[in-house]
Amino acid sequence: PEPYRRTYAQRALHHKNPAAKLLLQTIERKQSNLAISVDVATAKDFLAIIDVVGPFVCLVKTHIDIIEDFTPSLITDLQALSAKHDFVIFEDRKFADIGNTVALQYSSGVHKIASWSHLTNAHPVPGPSIVTGLSSVGLPLGRGLLLLAEMSTKGSLASGSYTESAVQMARAHRDFVVGFIAQRRMDGVGAGPNEVTAEEDFLILTPGVGLDVKGDGMGQQYRTPREVVLESGCDVIIVGRGIYGKDPSLVDAIVAQAKRYKEEGWAAYLARIES
Ligand code: 6AU
């Protein structure tokens, strides 16, 4: 079957990048295409949320620069939780500078992202040199990159020919660029008439997922797991506030939401491969 209807396990066999393979295998093993986005400001809340939702997610997405009391031991703790609960780590850094600068931002500084994050992402706006810069650091470590081909926000400029160029940029670097942050499947987007794209099978990780509200009053737009996975062909639903809400101490409520999104995401996937 075409990639859209293949199982995650079948697709894992065709991916050579270690981070992409690990993500697909983890999704299959845990029967979860749910990623949690943990956008909280203290190490305590960060670790507490990850520990309770860990069993239900394939991936934990971080914004490590939000943490006020960051120390390198937080990374050790995150890695211990990743081993305990079997999830992939994605630092949502959204690199956007020249190759030399992003290589330094990725490898160095306080956070040393490349040393612990299986996946990271970048805006294609600087052109292909952003991919070569990040790849010089990440590829030898077995890391993978997602390009932001589209955004979930109202009025996003990442559309049309910009999105097409992002896909073309990815096609030229398949060893390191494993997929996109996007709102729909990208197979064949921007391809020339003589390009064979049937087997490209990019991973699509999709934020802007919520079951109870349509937006957040600050430009974010939410769609349901069914719209995202079944109707738009995306592979991973990224959910933040829809799961942890406003109070990280409400553990039971957080667990209930994580289970709910996991079930919705998986049901949408099963409906897709059976369609
Ligand atoms: O579910 P939320 O709205 O609480 O959180 C969504 C998360 C945030 C955003 O920084 C991120 O997803 N995000 C991204 C990513 C993942 O790159 C792109 C985008 O277009 N929209 C978006 O919300 O951590």
Coordinates of C-alpha atoms and ligand atoms in Angstrom, one line a residue:
P1 CA 0.0 0.0 0.0
E2 CA 1.0 3.7 -0.4
P3 CA 2.7 5.1 2.7
Y4 CA -0.5 6.7 3.9
R5 CA -2.1 3.3 4.5
R6 CA 1.0 1.4 5.7
T7 CA 1.5 0.5 9.3
Y8 CA 4.0 2.3 11.4
A9 CA 5.9 -1.0 11.7
Q10 CA 6.1 -1.4 7.9
R11 CA 7.3 2.1 7.5
A12 CA 10.0 1.6 10.2
L13 CA 11.6 -1.0 7.9
H14 CA 12.1 1.6 5.1
H15 CA 13.6 4.4 7.2
K16 CA 17.4 4.5 7.5
N17 CA 17.8 7.5 9.8
P18 CA 18.1 6.0 13.3
A19 CA 15.8 8.7 14.9
A20 CA 13.0 8.2 12.4
K21 CA 13.3 4.4 12.8
L22 CA 13.2 4.7 16.6
L23 CA 10.1 6.9 16.5
L24 CA 8.2 4.6 14.2
Q25 CA 9.2 1.5 16.2
T26 CA 8.2 3.3 19.4
I27 CA 4.8 4.3 18.0
E28 CA 4.2 0.7 17.1
R29 CA 5.4 -0.8 20.3
K30 CA 3.4 1.5 22.5
Q31 CA 0.4 1.7 20.1
S32 CA 0.6 5.5 20.5
N33 CA 1.0 8.3 18.0
L34 CA 0.6 10.9 20.7
A35 CA 3.4 13.3 21.5
I36 CA 3.3 15.5 24.6
S37 CA 4.5 19.1 24.4
V38 CA 5.7 20.1 27.9
D39 CA 5.8 23.9 27.9
V40 CA 6.2 24.6 31.6
A41 CA 8.7 26.8 33.4
T42 CA 10.1 24.7 36.3
A43 CA 12.1 21.5 36.3
K44 CA 9.8 20.1 38.9
D45 CA 6.6 20.5 36.8
F46 CA 8.4 19.4 33.7
L47 CA 9.6 16.1 35.2
A48 CA 6.3 15.5 37.0
I49 CA 4.2 15.8 33.9
I50 CA 6.6 13.7 31.8
D51 CA 6.6 10.9 34.5
V52 CA 2.8 10.7 34.5
V53 CA 2.1 10.9 30.8
G54 CA 5.2 8.9 29.8
P55 CA 3.4 5.5 29.5
F56 CA 0.9 7.0 27.0
V57 CA 3.2 8.8 24.6
C58 CA 5.7 7.9 21.8
L59 CA 7.5 11.2 22.1
V60 CA 8.2 14.0 24.5
K61 CA 8.6 17.5 22.9
T62 CA 10.6 20.0 24.9
H63 CA 11.2 23.7 24.8
I64 CA 14.2 23.5 27.1
D65 CA 14.9 27.2 27.1
I66 CA 11.6 27.8 28.9
I67 CA 12.9 26.1 32.1
E68 CA 13.9 28.7 34.7
D69 CA 16.0 26.5 36.9
F70 CA 17.7 24.5 34.2
T71 CA 20.8 22.5 35.2
P72 CA 22.5 19.8 33.2
S73 CA 21.1 17.2 35.6
L74 CA 17.7 17.9 34.2
I75 CA 18.9 16.2 31.0
T76 CA 20.0 13.2 32.9
D77 CA 16.6 13.0 34.6
L78 CA 14.8 13.4 31.2
Q79 CA 16.9 10.6 29.7
A80 CA 16.1 8.4 32.7
L81 CA 12.4 9.0 32.1
S82 CA 12.9 8.3 28.4
A83 CA 14.4 4.9 29.3
K84 CA 11.8 4.2 32.0
H85 CA 8.8 5.0 29.8
D86 CA 10.2 4.3 26.3
F87 CA 9.8 7.6 24.5
V88 CA 11.7 9.6 21.9
I89 CA 12.9 13.1 22.7
F90 CA 12.3 16.1 20.4
E91 CA 13.7 19.5 21.3
D92 CA 11.4 22.0 19.5
R93 CA 14.3 24.6 19.0
K94 CA 13.1 26.0 15.6
F95 CA 16.5 26.9 14.4
A96 CA 16.4 29.7 11.8
D97 CA 20.0 31.1 11.3
I98 CA 23.0 30.6 9.0
G99 CA 24.7 27.2 8.9
N100 CA 27.6 28.1 11.1
T101 CA 25.5 29.7 13.8
V102 CA 22.9 26.9 14.0
A103 CA 25.7 24.3 14.2
L104 CA 27.0 26.1 17.3
Q105 CA 23.5 26.5 18.8
Y106 CA 22.8 22.9 18.2
S107 CA 26.0 21.5 19.7
S108 CA 27.0 24.0 22.3
G109 CA 25.7 26.7 24.8
V110 CA 24.0 25.8 28.0
H111 CA 21.7 23.1 26.5
K112 CA 23.9 21.1 24.1
I113 CA 20.8 19.9 22.3
A114 CA 22.4 17.5 19.9
S115 CA 23.9 15.5 22.7
W116 CA 20.4 14.4 24.0
S117 CA 17.6 15.2 21.6
H118 CA 16.8 12.5 19.0
L119 CA 14.9 15.0 16.8
T120 CA 14.9 18.7 16.4
N121 CA 13.4 21.2 14.0
A122 CA 14.3 24.1 11.8
H123 CA 12.7 26.8 9.8
P124 CA 13.6 26.5 6.1
V125 CA 13.8 30.3 5.7
P126 CA 17.6 30.5 5.4
G127 CA 17.7 28.0 2.6
P128 CA 19.6 24.6 2.3
S129 CA 22.6 25.8 4.4
I130 CA 20.6 25.4 7.6
V131 CA 20.2 21.7 6.9
T132 CA 23.9 21.2 6.1
G133 CA 24.9 23.2 9.2
L134 CA 22.7 21.2 11.5
S135 CA 23.5 17.9 9.7
S136 CA 27.3 18.4 10.3
V137 CA 26.5 18.1 14.0
G138 CA 23.5 15.8 14.1
L139 CA 24.1 13.2 11.4
P140 CA 27.2 11.7 13.1
L141 CA 25.2 11.3 16.3
G142 CA 22.3 9.6 14.5
R143 CA 19.9 12.5 15.0
G144 CA 17.0 13.6 12.7
L145 CA 15.6 16.9 11.6
L146 CA 12.1 18.1 10.9
L147 CA 11.6 21.1 8.7
L148 CA 8.7 23.5 9.5
A149 CA 6.8 23.3 6.2
E150 CA 3.6 24.7 7.7
M151 CA 2.5 26.2 11.0
S152 CA -0.7 25.8 13.0
T153 CA -1.1 29.5 13.6
K154 CA -3.6 31.9 12.1
G155 CA -2.1 33.9 9.3
S156 CA 1.0 31.7 8.9
L157 CA 3.3 32.7 6.1
A158 CA 4.5 29.1 5.6
S159 CA 2.2 28.2 2.8
G160 CA 2.1 27.8 -1.0
S161 CA 5.5 28.0 -2.7
Y162 CA 7.3 28.3 0.7
T163 CA 5.9 25.0 1.8
E164 CA 6.9 23.5 -1.6
S165 CA 10.4 24.8 -1.3
A166 CA 10.6 23.3 2.2
V167 CA 9.7 19.8 0.8
Q168 CA 12.2 20.2 -2.0
M169 CA 14.9 21.1 0.5
A170 CA 14.1 18.0 2.5
R171 CA 14.2 15.8 -0.6
A172 CA 17.8 16.9 -1.2
H173 CA 18.8 15.8 2.3
R174 CA 16.9 12.6 3.0
D175 CA 19.7 11.1 5.3
F176 CA 19.1 13.8 7.9
V177 CA 15.7 15.4 7.2
V178 CA 13.2 12.8 8.2
G179 CA 10.0 14.8 7.9
F180 CA 8.1 17.9 8.7
I181 CA 6.2 19.9 11.1
A182 CA 3.1 20.4 9.0
Q183 CA -0.7 20.2 9.0
R184 CA -1.0 17.5 6.3
R185 CA 0.9 14.8 4.4
M186 CA 3.6 16.2 2.2
D187 CA 4.3 13.4 -0.3
G188 CA 4.8 14.8 -3.8
V189 CA 4.3 18.4 -2.7
G190 CA 6.4 20.7 -5.0
A191 CA 7.7 17.8 -7.1
G192 CA 8.4 18.3 -10.8
P193 CA 6.5 16.2 -13.4
N194 CA 9.4 13.7 -13.8
E195 CA 10.2 13.3 -10.1
V196 CA 9.3 9.9 -8.5
T197 CA 8.0 10.7 -5.1
A198 CA 5.7 7.7 -4.4
E199 CA 8.0 6.2 -1.8
E200 CA 9.3 9.3 0.0
D201 CA 7.3 8.7 3.2
F202 CA 8.2 11.7 5.2
L203 CA 7.1 11.7 8.9
I204 CA 4.5 14.4 9.6
L205 CA 4.4 15.6 13.2
T206 CA 1.5 17.9 13.8
P207 CA 0.8 20.5 16.5
G208 CA -2.4 22.4 16.9
V209 CA -4.3 19.4 18.2
G210 CA -7.1 19.8 20.7
L211 CA -10.5 18.2 21.4
D212 CA -12.2 20.8 23.6
V213 CA -11.3 24.2 22.2
K214 CA -10.6 25.7 18.7
G215 CA -7.9 28.2 19.7
D216 CA -6.0 29.8 22.5
G217 CA -6.7 33.5 21.9
M218 CA -3.0 34.0 20.8
G219 CA -3.2 32.7 17.3
Q220 CA -3.0 28.9 17.9
Q221 CA -5.6 26.9 16.0
Y222 CA -6.7 23.4 17.1
R223 CA -8.0 20.5 15.1
T224 CA -9.0 17.0 16.3
P225 CA -6.9 13.9 16.1
R226 CA -9.3 12.5 13.6
E227 CA -9.0 15.5 11.3
V228 CA -5.2 15.5 11.6
V229 CA -4.4 11.7 11.3
L230 CA -7.3 10.3 9.2
E231 CA -8.4 13.3 7.1
S232 CA -5.0 15.0 6.6
G233 CA -2.7 12.0 6.8
C234 CA -0.4 13.2 9.6
D235 CA 1.6 10.7 11.7
V236 CA 2.0 12.1 15.1
I237 CA -0.3 14.4 17.1
I238 CA 1.5 16.9 19.3
V239 CA -0.7 18.0 22.3
G240 CA 0.4 20.4 25.0
R241 CA -2.2 22.3 27.0
G242 CA -5.0 20.0 25.9
I243 CA -3.3 17.4 28.2
Y244 CA -1.7 19.3 31.1
G245 CA -4.2 22.1 31.2
K246 CA -3.4 25.0 33.6
D247 CA -2.4 23.1 36.8
P248 CA 0.4 20.6 36.6
S249 CA -0.5 19.2 40.1
L250 CA -3.8 17.7 38.8
V251 CA -2.2 14.4 38.1
D252 CA -5.4 12.4 37.7
A253 CA -6.8 14.9 35.2
I254 CA -3.5 14.9 33.2
V255 CA -3.5 11.1 33.0
A256 CA -7.1 11.0 31.9
Q257 CA -6.4 13.5 29.1
A258 CA -3.3 11.7 28.0
K259 CA -5.3 8.4 27.7
R260 CA -8.1 10.2 25.8
Y261 CA -5.7 11.7 23.2
K262 CA -3.8 8.5 22.9
E263 CA -7.0 6.6 22.2
E264 CA -8.3 9.2 19.7
G265 CA -5.0 9.3 17.8
W266 CA -4.8 5.5 17.6
A267 CA -8.4 5.1 16.5
A268 CA -7.9 7.7 13.7
Y269 CA -4.7 5.8 12.6
L270 CA -6.6 2.4 12.6
A271 CA -9.4 4.0 10.5
R272 CA -6.8 5.3 8.1
I273 CA -4.9 2.1 7.5
E274 CA -8.2 0.2 7.1
S275 CA -9.6 2.9 4.7
Ligands
6AU1 O1 -0.9 22.1 22.3 P1 -0.3 23.5 22.6 O2 -1.0 24.6 21.8 O3 -0.3 23.8 24.1 O4 1.2 23.5 22.2 C1 1.6 23.3 20.9 C2 3.1 23.2 20.8 C3 3.9 24.4 21.3 C4 4.4 25.1 20.0 O5 5.6 25.7 20.2 C5 4.4 23.9 19.0 O6 3.5 22.9 19.5 N1 4.1 24.3 17.6 C6 5.0 24.0 16.5 C7 6.1 23.1 16.6 C8 6.0 21.8 17.3 O7 7.1 23.2 16.0 C9 4.7 24.5 15.2 C10 3.5 25.1 15.0 O8 3.1 25.4 13.9 N2 2.6 25.2 16.0 C11 2.9 24.8 17.3 O9 2.0 25.0 18.2 O10 5.0 23.9 22.0

